[in-house]
mmCIF file of C-alpha atoms (C1' of nucleotides) in Angstrom:
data_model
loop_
_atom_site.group_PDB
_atom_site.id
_atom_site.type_symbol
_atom_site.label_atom_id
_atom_site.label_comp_id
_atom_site.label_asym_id
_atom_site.label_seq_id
_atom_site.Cartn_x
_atom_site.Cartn_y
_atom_site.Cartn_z
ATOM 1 C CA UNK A 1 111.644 156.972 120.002
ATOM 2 C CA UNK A 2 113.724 154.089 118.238
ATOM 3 C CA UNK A 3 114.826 153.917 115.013
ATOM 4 C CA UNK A 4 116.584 150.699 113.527
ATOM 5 C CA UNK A 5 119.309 150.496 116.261
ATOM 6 C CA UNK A 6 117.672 151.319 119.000
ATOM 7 C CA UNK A 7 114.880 148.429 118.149
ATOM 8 C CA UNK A 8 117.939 146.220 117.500
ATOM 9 C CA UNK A 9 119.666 147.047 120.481
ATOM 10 C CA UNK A 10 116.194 146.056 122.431
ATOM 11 C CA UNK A 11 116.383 143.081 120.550
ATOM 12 C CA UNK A 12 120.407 142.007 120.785
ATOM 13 C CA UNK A 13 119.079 142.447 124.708
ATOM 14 C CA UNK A 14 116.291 140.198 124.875
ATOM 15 C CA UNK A 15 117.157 137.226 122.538
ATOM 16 C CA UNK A 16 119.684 135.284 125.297
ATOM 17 C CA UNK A 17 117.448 136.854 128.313
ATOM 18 C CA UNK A 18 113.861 135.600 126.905
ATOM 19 C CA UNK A 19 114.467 133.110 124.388
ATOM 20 C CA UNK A 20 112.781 129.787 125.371
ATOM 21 C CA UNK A 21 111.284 131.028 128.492
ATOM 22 C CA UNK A 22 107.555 130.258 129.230
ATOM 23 C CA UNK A 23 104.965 133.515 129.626
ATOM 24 C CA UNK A 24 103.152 132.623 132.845
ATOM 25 C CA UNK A 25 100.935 135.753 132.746
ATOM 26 C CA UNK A 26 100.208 138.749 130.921
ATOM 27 C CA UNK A 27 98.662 141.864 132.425
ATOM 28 C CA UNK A 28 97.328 144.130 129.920
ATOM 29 C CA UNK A 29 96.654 147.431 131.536
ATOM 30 C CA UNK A 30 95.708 149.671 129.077
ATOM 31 C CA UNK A 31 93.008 149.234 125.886
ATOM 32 C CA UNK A 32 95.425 149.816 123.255
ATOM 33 C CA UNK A 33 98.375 152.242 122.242
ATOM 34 C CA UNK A 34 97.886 154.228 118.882
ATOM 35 C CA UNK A 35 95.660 150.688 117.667
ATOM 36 C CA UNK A 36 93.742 148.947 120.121
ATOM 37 C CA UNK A 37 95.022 145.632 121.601
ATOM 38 C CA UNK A 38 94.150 142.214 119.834
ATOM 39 C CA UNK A 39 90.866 140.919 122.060
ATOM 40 C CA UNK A 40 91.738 138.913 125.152
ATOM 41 C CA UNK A 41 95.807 139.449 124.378
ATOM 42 C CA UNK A 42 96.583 138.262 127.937
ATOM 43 C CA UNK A 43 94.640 134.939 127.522
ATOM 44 C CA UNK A 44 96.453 134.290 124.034
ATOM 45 C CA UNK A 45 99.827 135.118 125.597
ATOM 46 C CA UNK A 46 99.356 133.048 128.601
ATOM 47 C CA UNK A 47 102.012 129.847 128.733
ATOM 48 C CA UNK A 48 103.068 130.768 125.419
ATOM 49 C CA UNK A 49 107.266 129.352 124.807
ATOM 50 C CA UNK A 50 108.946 132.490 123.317
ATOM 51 C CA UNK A 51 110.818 130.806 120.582
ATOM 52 C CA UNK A 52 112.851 133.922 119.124
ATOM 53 C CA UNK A 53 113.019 137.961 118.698
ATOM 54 C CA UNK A 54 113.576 139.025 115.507
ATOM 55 C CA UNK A 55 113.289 142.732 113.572
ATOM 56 C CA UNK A 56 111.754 143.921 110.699
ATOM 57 C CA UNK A 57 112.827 147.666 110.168
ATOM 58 C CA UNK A 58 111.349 149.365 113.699
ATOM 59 C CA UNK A 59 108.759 146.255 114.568
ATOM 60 C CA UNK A 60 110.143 144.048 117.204
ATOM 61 C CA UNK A 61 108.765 140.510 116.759
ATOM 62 C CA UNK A 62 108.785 137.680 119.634
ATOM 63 C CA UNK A 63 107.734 134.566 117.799
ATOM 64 C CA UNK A 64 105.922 132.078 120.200
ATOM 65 C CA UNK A 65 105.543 128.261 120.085
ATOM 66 C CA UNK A 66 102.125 128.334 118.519
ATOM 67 C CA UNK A 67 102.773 129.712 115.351
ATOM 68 C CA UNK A 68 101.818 133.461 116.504
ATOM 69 C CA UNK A 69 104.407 136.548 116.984
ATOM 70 C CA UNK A 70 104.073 139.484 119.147
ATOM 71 C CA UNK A 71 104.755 142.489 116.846
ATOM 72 C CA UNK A 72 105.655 145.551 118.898
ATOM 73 C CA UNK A 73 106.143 148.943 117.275
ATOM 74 C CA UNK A 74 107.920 151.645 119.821
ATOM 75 C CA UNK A 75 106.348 155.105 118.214
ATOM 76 C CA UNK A 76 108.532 157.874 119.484
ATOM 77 C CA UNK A 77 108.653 156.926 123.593
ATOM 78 C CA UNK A 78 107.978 153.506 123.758
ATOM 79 C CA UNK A 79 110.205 151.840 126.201
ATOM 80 C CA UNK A 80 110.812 147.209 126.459
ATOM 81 C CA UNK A 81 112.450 146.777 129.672
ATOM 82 C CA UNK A 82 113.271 143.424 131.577
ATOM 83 C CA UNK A 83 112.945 143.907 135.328
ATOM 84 C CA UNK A 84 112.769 141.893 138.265
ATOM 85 C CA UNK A 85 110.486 142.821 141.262
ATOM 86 C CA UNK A 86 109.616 146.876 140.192
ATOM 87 C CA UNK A 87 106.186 148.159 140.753
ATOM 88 C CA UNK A 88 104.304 149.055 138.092
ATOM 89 C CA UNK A 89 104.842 152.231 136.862
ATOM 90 C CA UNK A 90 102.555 154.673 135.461
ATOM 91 C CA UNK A 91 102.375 153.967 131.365
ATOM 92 C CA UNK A 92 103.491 150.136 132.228
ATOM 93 C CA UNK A 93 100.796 149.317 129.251
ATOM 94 C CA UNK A 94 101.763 145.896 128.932
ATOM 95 C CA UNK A 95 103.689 143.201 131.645
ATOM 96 C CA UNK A 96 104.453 139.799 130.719
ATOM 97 C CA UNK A 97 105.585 137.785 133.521
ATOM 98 C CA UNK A 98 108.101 134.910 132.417
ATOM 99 C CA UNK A 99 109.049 131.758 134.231
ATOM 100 C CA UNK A 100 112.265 132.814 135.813
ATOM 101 C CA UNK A 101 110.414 135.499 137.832
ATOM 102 C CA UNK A 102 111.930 138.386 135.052
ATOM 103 C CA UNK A 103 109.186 140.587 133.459
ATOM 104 C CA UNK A 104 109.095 142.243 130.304
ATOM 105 C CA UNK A 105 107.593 145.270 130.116
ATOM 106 C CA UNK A 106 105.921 147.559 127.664
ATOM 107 C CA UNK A 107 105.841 151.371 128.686
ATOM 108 C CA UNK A 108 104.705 153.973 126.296
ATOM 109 C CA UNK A 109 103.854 157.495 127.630
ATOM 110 C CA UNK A 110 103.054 159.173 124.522
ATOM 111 C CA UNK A 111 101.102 155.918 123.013
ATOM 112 C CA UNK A 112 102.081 155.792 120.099
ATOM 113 C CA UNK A 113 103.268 152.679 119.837
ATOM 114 C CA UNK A 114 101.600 149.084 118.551
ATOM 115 C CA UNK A 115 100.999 145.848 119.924
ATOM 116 C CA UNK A 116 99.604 142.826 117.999
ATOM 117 C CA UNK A 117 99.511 139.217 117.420
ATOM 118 C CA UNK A 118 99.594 138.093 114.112
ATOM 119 C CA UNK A 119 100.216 134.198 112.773
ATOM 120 C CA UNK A 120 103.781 134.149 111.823
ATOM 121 C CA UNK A 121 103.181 132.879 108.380
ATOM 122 C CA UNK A 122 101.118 135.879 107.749
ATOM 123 C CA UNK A 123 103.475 138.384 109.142
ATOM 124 C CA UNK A 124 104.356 140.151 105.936
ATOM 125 C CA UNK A 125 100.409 141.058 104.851
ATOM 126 C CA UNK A 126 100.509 142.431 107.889
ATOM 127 C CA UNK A 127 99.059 145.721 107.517
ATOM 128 C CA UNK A 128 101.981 147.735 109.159
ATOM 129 C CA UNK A 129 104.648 145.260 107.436
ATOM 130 C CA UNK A 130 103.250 144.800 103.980
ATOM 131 C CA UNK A 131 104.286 148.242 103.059
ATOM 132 C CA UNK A 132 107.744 148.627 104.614
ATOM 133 C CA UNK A 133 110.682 148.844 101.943
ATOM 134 C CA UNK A 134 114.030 147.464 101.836
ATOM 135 C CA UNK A 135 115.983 146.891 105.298
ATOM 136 C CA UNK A 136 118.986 149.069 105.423
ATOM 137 C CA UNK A 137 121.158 145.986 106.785
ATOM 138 C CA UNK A 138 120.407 143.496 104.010
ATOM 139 C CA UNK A 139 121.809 142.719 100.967
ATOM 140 C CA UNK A 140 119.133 144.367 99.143
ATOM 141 C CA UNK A 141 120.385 147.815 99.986
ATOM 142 C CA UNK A 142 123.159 148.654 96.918
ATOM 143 C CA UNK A 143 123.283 151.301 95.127
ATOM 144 C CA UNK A 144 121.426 150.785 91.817
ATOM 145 C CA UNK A 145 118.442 149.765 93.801
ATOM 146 C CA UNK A 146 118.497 153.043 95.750
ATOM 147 C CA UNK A 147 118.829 154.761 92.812
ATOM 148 C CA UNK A 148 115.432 153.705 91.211
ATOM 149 C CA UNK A 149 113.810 154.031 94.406
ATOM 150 C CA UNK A 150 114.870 157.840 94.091
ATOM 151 C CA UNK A 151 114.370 157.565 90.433
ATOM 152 C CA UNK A 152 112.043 160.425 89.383
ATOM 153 C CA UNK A 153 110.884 161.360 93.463
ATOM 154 C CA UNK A 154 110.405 165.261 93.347
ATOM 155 C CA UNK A 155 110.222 165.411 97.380
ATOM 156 C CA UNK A 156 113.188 166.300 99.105
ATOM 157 C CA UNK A 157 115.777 163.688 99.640
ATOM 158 C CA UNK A 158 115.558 164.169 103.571
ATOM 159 C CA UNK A 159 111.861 163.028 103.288
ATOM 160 C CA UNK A 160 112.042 159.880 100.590
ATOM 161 C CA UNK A 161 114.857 158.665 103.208
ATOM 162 C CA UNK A 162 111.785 159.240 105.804
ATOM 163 C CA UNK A 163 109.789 157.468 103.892
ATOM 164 C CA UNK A 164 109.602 153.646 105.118
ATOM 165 C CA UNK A 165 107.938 152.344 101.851
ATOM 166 C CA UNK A 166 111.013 152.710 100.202
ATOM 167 C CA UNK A 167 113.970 152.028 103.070
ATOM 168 C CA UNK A 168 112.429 151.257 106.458
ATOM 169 C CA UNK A 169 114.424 152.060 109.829
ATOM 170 C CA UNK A 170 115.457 155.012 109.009
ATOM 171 C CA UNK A 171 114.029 158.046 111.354
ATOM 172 C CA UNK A 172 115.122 162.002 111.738
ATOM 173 C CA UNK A 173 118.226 161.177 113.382
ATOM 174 C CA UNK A 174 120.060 158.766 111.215
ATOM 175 C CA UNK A 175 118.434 160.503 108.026
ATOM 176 C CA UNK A 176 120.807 163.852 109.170
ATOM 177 C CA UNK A 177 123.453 161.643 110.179
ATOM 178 C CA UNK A 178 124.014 159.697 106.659
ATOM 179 C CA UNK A 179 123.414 162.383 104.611
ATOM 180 C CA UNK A 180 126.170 164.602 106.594
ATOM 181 C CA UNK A 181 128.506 161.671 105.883
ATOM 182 C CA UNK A 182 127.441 161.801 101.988
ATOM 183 C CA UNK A 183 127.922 164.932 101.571
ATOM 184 C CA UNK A 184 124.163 165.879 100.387
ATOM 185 C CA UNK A 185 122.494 168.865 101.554
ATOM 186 C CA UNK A 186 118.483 167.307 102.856
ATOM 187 C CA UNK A 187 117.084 170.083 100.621
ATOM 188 C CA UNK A 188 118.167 168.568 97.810
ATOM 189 C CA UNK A 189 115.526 166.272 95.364
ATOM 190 C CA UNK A 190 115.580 162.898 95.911
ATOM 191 C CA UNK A 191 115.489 161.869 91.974
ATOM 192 C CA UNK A 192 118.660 164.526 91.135
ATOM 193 C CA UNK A 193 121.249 162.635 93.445
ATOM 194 C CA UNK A 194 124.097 161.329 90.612
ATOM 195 C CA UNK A 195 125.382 157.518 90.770
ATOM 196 C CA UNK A 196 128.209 158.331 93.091
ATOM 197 C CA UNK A 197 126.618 160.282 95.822
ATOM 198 C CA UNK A 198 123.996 157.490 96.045
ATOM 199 C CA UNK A 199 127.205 155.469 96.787
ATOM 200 C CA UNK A 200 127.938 157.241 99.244
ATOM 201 C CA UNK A 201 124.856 157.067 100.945
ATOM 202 C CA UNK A 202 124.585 153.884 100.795
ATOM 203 C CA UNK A 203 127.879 153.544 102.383
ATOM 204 C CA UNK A 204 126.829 156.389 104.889
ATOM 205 C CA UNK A 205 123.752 154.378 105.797
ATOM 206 C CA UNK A 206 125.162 151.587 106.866
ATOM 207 C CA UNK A 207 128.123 152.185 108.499
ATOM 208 C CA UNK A 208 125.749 155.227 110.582
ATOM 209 C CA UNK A 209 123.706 151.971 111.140
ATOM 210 C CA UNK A 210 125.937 149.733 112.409
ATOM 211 C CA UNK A 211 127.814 152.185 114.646
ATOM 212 C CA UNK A 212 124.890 153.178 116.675
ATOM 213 C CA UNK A 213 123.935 149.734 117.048
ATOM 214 C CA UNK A 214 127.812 149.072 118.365
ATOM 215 C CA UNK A 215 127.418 151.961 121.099
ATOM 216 C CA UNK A 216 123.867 150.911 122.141
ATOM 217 C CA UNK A 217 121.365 152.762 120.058
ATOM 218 C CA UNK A 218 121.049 156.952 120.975
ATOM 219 C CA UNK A 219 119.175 158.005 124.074
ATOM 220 C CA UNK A 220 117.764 161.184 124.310
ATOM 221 C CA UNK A 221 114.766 161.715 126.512
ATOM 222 C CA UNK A 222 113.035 158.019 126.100
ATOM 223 C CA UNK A 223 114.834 155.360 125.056
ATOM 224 C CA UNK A 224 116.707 152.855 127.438
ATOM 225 C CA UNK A 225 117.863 149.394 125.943
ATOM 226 C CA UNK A 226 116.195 146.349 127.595
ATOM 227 C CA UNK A 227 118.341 146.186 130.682
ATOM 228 C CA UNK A 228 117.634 149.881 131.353
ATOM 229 C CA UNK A 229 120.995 151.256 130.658
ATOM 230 C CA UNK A 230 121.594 154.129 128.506
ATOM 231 C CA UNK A 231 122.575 153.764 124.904
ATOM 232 C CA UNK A 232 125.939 156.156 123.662
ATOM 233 C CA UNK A 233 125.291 157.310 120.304
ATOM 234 C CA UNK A 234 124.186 160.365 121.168
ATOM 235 C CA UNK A 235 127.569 161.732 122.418
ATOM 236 C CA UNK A 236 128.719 160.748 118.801
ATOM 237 C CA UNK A 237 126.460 162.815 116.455
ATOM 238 C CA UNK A 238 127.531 164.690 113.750
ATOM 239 C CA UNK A 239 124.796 167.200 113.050
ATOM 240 C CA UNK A 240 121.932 166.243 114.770
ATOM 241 C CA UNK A 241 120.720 168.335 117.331
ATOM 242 C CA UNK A 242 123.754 170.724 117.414
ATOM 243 C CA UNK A 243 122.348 173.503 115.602
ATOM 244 C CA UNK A 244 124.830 176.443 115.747
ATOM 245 C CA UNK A 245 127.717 174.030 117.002
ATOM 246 C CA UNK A 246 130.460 172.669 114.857
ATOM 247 C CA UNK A 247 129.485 169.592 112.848
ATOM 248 C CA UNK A 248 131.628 166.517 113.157
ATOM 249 C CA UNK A 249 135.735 167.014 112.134
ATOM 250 C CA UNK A 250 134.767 170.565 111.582
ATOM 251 C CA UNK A 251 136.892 172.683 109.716
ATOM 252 C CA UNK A 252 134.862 175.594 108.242
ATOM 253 C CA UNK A 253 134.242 179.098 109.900
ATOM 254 C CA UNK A 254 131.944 178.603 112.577
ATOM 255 C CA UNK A 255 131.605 183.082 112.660
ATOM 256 C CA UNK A 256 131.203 182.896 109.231
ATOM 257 C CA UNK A 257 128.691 179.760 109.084
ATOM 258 C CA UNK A 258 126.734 179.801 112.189
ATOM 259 C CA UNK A 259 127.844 176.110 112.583
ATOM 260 C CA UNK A 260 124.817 173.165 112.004
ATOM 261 C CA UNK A 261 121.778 175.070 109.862
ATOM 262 C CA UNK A 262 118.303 173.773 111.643
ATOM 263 C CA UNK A 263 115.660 173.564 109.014
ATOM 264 C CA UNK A 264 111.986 172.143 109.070
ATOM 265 C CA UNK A 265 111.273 170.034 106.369
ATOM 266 C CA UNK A 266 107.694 168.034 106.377
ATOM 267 C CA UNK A 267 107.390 169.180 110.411
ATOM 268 C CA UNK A 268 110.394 167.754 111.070
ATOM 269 C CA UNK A 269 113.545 169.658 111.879
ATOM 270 C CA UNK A 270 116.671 168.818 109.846
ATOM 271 C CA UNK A 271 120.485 169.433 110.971
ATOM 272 C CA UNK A 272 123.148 169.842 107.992
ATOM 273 C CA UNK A 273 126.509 171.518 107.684
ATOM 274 C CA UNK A 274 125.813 174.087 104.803
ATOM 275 C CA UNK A 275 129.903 173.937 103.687
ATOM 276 C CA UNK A 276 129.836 170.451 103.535
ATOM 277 C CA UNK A 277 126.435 169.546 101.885
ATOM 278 C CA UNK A 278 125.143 170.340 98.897
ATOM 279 C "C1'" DA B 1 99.790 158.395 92.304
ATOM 280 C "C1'" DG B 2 102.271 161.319 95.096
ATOM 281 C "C1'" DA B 3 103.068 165.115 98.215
ATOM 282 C "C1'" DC B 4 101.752 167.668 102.096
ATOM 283 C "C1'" DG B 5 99.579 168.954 106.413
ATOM 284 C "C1'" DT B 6 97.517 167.251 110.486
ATOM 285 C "C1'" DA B 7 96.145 164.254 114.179
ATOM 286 C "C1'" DC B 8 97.252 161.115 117.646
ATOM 287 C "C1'" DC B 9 99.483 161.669 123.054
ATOM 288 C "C1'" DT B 10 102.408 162.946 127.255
ATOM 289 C "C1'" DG B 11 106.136 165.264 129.282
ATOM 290 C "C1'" DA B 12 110.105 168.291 129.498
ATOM 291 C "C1'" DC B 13 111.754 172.726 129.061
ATOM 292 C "C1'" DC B 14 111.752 177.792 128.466
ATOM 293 C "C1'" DG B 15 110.219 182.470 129.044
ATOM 294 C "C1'" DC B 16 107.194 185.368 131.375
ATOM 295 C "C1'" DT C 1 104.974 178.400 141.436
ATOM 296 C "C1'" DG C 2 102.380 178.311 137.484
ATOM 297 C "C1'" DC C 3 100.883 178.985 132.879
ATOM 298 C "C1'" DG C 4 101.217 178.852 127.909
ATOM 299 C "C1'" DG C 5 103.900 177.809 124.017
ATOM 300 C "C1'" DT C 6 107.121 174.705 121.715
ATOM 301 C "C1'" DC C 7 109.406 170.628 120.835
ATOM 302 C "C1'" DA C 8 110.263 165.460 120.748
ATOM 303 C "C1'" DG C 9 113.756 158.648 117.852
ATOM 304 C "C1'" DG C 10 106.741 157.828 114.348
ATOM 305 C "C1'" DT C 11 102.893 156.571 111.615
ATOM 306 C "C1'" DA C 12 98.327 156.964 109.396
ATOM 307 C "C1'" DC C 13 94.910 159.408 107.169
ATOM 308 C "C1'" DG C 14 92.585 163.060 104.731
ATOM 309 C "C1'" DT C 15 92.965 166.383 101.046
ATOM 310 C "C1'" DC C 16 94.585 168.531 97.310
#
DNA sequence: AGACGTACCTGACCGC
DNA sequence: TGCGGTCAGGTACGTC
């Protein structure tokens, strides 16, 4: 399900709701998602103080007071949800039970998703962390440094932005989304994009970024943010998943262009605006 | 090394 | 109503 804002949406919700409250059970109901759960993961969790939630790229991480975080990866239906008195549901994988009777749960349908507890100070050889790239909120995202990550990359644009070794948070959606707003068709190869349209996506990325995260993240079939509500991004896409319909401010000839071109590109479909992108 | 296909899963939706 | 096919916010691994 979540890319970037969606995860940071989840965790914008959790930080005032779970921040210094006590885990006064765990109830691990499944072996493992995609990896198998760390051994005896309710016993480790059990009166743990959750100290903070923090992000790196899609991995949500809930530090606890003993030096260990709780690094939870979403895969593509992975739902954290704080409820009150609900019955467990089917795919309820994982339910922490907090001191003020709330419970944070960890649903996950397709299973794709990770759960594991790591020491904090070792977080970043973490073998799903130690290979992520540069986060597309921080300072180190400019536009010199995305162009030598591109620098020489044959594949197709579209896929190095995939690519979470060299940018991580980025998924299908906001890929199509910040290259419509830069103006670069996904075909195109990721080392022959000039200085300025680099710029541009850097710009594009970002501000794609940040306004999802404003409305709540994008909900399509899975994702809900932590209090169960809907996010609203959806309702503001510019290409994706509106094959055939106009793109965003359109202008051109919808007869003439079809409207947003679907493509596949590494299994994956891609939306552009073939007037606008090339 | 890097690029590509495929596997991992369930569920929703569509056409017959 | 049901069945098969297709598609889905992701990642890891094998193979060229």
């Amino acid at each position: 399900m979540p890319e970037l804002p969606e995860v940071e949406t989840i965790r914008r919700g959790l930080v005032k709701a779970i921040t210094g409250k006590r885990i006064v059970q765990a109830e691990v109901r499944a072996e493992g998602l995609r990896t198998r759960f760390p051994k005896n993961l309710a016993g480790c969790l059990k009166d743990r103080r959750i100290i903070s939630v923090t992000r790196r790229a899609k991995y949500l991480l809930i530090n606890l007071d003993n030096a260990e975080t709780l690094l939870i990866h979403l895969g593509m239906s992975g739902r954290l949800v704080l409820q009150k008195n609900e019955p467990a549901k089917k795919h309820d994988h994982i339910i922490i039970h907090l001191n003020d009777k709330s419970r944070l749960v960890l649903n996950d349908p397709r299973r794709f998703g990770l759960c594991d507890l790591v020491a904090t100070d070792k977080l970043s050889n973490h073998k799903s962390l130690r290979t992520l790239g540069i986060e597309p909120l921080g300072k180190e995202l400019t536009a010199p440094r995305l162009a030598s990550l591109l620098k020489g990359k044959k594949t197709s644009i579209k896929n190095a932005l995939m690519d979470q070794r060299l940018v991580a948070g980025l998924g299908n959606i906001y890929v199509c989304e910040a290259l419509f707003y830069s103006g670069i068709s996904p075909k195109r190869r990721a080392g022959n994009c000039s200085e300025q349209e680099i710029a541009k996506l850097v710009t594009a990325i970002r501000d794609v970024l940040r306004a999802s995260i404003k409305s709540g993240g994008s909900s399509l079939r899975d994702y809900v943010r932590s209090d169960g509500k809907k996010g609203g991004f959806q309702n503001r896409f510019a290409v994706y998943g509106r094959e055939g319909m106009p793109c965003k401010g359109c202008t051109c000839c919808i007869e003439k262009t079809g409207g947003v071109t679907r493509i596949s590109q590494s299994g994956r479909s891609s939306f552009y605006c073939r007037t606008k992108q090339k």
